[in-house]
PDB file of C-alpha atoms in Angstrom:
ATOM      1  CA  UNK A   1      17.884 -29.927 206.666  1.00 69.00           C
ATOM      2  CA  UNK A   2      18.479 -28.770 203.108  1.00 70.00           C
ATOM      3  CA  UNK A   3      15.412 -31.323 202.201  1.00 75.00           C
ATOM      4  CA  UNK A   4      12.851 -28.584 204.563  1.00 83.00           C
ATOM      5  CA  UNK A   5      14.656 -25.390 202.828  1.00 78.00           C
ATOM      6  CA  UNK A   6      14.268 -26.690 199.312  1.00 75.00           C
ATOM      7  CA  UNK A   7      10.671 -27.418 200.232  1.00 83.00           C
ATOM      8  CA  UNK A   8      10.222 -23.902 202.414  1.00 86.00           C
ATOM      9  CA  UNK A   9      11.555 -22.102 199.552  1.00 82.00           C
ATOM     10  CA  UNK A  10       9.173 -24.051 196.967  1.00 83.00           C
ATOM     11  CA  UNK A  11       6.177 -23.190 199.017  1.00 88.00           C
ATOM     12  CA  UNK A  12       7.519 -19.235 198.980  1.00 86.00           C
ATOM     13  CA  UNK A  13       7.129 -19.023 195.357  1.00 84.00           C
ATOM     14  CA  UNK A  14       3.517 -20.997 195.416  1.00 87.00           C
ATOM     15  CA  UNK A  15       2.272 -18.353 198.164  1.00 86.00           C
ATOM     16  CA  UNK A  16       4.041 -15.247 196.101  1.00 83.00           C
ATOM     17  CA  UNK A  17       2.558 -16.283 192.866  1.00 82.00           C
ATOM     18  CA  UNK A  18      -0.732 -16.635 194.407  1.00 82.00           C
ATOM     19  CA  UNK A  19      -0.591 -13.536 196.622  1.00 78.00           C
ATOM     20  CA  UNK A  20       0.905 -11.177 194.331  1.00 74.00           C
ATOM     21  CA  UNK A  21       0.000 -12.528 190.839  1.00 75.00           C
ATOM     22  CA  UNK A  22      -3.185 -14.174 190.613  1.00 79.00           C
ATOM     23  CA  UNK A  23      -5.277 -12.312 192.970  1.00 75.00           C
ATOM     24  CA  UNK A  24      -6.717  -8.811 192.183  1.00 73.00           C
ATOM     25  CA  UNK A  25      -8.029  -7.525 195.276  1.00 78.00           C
ATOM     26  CA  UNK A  26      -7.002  -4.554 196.157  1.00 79.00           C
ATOM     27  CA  UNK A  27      -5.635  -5.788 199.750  1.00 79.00           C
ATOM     28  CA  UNK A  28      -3.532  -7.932 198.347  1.00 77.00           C
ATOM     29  CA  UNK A  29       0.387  -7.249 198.755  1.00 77.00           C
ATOM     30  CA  UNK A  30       0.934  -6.574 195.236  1.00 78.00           C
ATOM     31  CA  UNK A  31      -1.031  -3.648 195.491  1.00 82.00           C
ATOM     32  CA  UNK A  32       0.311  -2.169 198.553  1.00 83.00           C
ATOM     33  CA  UNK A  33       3.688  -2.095 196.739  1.00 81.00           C
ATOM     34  CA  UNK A  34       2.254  -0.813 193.593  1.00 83.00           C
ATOM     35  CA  UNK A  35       1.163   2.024 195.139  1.00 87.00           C
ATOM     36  CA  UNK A  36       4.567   2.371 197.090  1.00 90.00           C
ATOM     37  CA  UNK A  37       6.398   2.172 193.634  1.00 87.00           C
ATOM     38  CA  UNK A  38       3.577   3.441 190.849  1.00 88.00           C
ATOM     39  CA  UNK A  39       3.963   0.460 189.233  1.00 87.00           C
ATOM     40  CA  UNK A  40       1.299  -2.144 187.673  1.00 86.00           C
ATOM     41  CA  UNK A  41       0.406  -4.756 191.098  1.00 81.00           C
ATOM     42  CA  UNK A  42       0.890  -7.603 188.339  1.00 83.00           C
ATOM     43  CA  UNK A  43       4.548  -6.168 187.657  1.00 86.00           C
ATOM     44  CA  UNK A  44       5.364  -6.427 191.519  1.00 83.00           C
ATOM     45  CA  UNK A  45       4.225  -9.505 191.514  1.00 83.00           C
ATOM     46  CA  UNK A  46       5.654 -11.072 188.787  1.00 86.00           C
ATOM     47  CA  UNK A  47       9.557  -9.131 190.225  1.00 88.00           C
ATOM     48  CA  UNK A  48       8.978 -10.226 193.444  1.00 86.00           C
ATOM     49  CA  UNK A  49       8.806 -13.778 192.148  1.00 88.00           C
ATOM     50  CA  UNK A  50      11.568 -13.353 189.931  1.00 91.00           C
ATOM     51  CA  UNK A  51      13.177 -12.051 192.751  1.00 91.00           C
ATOM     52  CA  UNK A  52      12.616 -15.480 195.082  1.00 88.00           C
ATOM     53  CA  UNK A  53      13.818 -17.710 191.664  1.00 90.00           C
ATOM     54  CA  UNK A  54      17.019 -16.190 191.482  1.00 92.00           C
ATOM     55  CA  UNK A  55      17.334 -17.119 195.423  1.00 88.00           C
ATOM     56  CA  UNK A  56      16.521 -20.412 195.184  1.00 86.00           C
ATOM     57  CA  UNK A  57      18.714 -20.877 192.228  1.00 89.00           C
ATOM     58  CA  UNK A  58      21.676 -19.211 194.112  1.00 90.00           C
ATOM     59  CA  UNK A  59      20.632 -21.558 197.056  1.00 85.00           C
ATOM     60  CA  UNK A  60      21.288 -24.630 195.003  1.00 84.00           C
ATOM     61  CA  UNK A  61      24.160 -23.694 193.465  1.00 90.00           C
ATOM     62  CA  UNK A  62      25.618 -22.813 197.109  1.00 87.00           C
ATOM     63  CA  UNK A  63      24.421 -26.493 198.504  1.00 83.00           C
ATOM     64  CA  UNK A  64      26.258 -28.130 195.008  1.00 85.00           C
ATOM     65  CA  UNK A  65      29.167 -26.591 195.801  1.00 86.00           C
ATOM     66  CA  UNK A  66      29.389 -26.923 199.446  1.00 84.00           C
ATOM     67  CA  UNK A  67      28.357 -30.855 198.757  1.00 80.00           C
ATOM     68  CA  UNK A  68      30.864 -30.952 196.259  1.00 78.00           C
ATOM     69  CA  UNK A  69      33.796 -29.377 198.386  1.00 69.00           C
ATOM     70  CA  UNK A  70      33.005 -31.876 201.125  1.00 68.00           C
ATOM     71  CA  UNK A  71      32.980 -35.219 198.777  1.00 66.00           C
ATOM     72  CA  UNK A  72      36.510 -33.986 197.363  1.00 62.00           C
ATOM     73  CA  UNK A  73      37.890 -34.310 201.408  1.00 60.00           C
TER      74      UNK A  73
END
């Protein structure tokens, strides 16, 4: 089970960086959140994928610990 989240949460940041960073149309998502926030689309992009890292990394932190806390039983 943790094997199909790793590899769902992979595949998250492949789509987001292709979505929101490298394309440039204007009906891409990036865009529709630049012009919800004023920002650059390449700025939403690149958050909102800074945004998924930091969840996978908390994600494998909490799966080391859990794994850890059930080996020392």
């Amino acid at each position: 089970m943790t094997f199909i989240g790793v590899l769902n949460e992979m595949y998250s940041m492949v789509d987001i960086f292709e979505d929101l960073i490298t394309r440039s149309t204007p009906e891409s998502d990036a865009y529709k959140y630049a012009e919800l926030t004023k920002c650059n689309s390449k700025f939403c992009g690149v958050l909102w994928f800074l945004v998924n890292f930091l969840f996978i990394l908390l994600t494998v932190y909490l799966i080391a610990a859990i794994q850890v806390n059930e080996f020392d039983k």
